[in-house]
CSV table of C-alpha atoms in Angstrom, one decimal:
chain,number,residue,atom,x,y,z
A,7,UNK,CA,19.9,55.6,2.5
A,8,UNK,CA,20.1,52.3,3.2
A,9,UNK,CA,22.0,50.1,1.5
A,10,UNK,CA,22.0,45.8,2.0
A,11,UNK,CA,24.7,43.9,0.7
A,12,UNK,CA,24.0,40.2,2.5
A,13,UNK,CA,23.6,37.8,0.1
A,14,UNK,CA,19.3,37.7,1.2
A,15,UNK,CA,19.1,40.9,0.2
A,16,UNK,CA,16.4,41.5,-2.9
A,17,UNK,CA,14.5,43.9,-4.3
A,18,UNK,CA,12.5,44.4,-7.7
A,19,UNK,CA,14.7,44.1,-10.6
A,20,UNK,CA,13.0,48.0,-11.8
A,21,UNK,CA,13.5,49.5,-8.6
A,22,UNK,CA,17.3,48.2,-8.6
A,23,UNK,CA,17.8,49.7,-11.4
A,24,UNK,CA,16.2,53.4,-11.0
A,25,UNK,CA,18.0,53.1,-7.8
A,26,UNK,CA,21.2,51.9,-9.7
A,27,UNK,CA,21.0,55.1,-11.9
A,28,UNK,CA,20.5,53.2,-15.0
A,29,UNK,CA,17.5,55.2,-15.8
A,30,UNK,CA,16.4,58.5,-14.4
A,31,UNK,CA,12.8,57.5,-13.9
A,32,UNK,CA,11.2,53.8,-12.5
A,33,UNK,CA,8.8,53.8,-14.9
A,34,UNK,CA,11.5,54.2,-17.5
A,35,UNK,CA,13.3,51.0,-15.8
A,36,UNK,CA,10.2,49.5,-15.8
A,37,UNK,CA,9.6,49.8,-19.6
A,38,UNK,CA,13.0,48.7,-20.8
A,39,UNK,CA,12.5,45.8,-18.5
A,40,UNK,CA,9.2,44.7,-20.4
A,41,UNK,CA,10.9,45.7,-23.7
A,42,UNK,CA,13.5,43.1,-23.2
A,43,UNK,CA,16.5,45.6,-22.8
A,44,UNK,CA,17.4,44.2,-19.5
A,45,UNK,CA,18.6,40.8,-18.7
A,46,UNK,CA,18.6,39.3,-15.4
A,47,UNK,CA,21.8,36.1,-15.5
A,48,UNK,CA,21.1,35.9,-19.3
A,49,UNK,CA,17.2,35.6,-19.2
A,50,UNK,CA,14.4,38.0,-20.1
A,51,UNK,CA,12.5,39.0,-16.7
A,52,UNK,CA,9.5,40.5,-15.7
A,53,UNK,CA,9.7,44.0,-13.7
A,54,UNK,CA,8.9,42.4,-10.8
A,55,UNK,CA,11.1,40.0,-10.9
A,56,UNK,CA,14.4,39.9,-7.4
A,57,UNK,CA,17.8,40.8,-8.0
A,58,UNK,CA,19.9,39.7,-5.6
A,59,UNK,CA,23.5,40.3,-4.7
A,60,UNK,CA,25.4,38.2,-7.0
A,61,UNK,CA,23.4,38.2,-10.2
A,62,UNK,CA,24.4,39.6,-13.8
A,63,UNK,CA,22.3,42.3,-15.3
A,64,UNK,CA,22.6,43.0,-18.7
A,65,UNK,CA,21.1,46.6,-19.3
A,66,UNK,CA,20.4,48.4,-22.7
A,67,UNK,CA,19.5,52.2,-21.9
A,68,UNK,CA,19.0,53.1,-26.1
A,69,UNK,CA,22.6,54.8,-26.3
A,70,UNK,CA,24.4,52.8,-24.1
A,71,UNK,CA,25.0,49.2,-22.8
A,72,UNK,CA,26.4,47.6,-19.5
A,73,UNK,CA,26.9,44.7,-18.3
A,74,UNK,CA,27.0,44.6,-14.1
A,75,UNK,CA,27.5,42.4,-11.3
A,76,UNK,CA,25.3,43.3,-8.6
A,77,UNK,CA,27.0,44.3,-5.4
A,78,UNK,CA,24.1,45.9,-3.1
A,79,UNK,CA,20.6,46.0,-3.0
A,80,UNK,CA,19.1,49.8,-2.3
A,81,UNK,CA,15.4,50.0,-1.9
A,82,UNK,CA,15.7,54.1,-2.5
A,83,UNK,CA,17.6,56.4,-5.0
A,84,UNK,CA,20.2,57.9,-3.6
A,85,UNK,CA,23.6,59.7,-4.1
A,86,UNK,CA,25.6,59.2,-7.3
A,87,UNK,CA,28.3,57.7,-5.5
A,88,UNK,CA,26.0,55.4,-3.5
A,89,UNK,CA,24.8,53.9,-6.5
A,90,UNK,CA,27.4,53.2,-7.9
A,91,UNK,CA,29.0,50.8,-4.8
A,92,UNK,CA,25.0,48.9,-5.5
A,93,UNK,CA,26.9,47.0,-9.0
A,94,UNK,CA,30.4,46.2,-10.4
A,95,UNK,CA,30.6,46.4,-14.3
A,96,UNK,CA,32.3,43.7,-15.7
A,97,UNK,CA,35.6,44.3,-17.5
A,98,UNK,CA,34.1,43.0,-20.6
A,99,UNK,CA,31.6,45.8,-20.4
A,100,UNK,CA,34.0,48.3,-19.7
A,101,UNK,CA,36.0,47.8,-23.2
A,102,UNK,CA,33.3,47.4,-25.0
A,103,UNK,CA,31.8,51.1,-24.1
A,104,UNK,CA,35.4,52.4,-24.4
A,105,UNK,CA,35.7,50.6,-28.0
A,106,UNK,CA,32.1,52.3,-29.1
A,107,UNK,CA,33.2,55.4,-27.5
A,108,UNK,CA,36.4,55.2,-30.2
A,109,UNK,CA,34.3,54.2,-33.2
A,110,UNK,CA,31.8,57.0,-32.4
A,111,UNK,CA,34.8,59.6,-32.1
A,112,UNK,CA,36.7,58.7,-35.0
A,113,UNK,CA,33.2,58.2,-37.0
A,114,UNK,CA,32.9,61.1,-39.8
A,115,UNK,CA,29.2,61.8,-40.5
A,116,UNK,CA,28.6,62.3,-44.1
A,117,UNK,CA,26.8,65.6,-44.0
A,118,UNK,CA,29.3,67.2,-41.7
A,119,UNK,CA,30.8,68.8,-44.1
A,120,UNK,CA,27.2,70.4,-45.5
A,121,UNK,CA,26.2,73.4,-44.3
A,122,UNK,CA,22.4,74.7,-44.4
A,123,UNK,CA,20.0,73.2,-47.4
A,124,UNK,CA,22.4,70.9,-50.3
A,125,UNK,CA,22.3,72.4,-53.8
A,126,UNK,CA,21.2,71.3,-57.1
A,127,UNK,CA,25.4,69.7,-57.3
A,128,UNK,CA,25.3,68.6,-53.6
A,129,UNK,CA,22.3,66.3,-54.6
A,130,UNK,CA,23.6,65.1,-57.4
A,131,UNK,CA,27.2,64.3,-55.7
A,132,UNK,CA,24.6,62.0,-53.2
A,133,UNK,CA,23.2,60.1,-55.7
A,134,UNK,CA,19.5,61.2,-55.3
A,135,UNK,CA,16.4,61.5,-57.8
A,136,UNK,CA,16.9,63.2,-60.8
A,137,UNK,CA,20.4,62.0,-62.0
């Protein structure tokens, strides 16, 4: 795999990030891009739009969200580490998926405690119709 990290390296912005392993599929990368779930230096871009070493890509996946200086420019998907060494997340980024990581762990879902279908009383401990 080759991997170019001189500063005249680019590639498309959807294909960086398939490559990247942001997304598991190009077309995926491709439709967050047009959905606006991925930021190119704190601008909306189009899939086809360079990245080049040096820029700041914001990326919303749907459960999780990075932000990432890009290091490398890969043209192919390779190895886990491999894409990896293509960005640098920004330390920012890094406590603020390790702060939502805590919320979501110490977040008690209200019908945990339920087990199977509520009863008459478990409906009416909810609040719901017929009080």
């Amino acid at each position: 795999m080759k991997v170019d990290d001189s500063p005249h390296a680019a590639t498309r912005i959807d294909k960086w990030l398939w490559a990247a392993r942001f997304f598991k599929t190009r077309s995926l990368a491709t439709q967050a891009v047009d959905r606006g779930r991925v930021l190119c230096n704190d601008a909306r871009v189009k899939p086809a739009r360079d990245v080049r070493p040096g820029d700041l890509v914001s990326v919303d996946n749907g459960s999780t969200r990075w932000e990432v200086r890009v290091k490398a420019i890969a043209e192919v998907r390779g190895s886990a580490p491999v894409a990896q060494s293509l960005y640098e997340e920004t330390p920012a980024s890094i406590q603020a998926r390790a702060d939502e990581s805590e919320r979501r762990r110490l977040f008690q879902e209200p019908a945990a405690q339920m087990h199977g279908r509520p009863t008459k009383r478990d409906r009416r401990r909810l609040g719901g119709v017929g009080e």
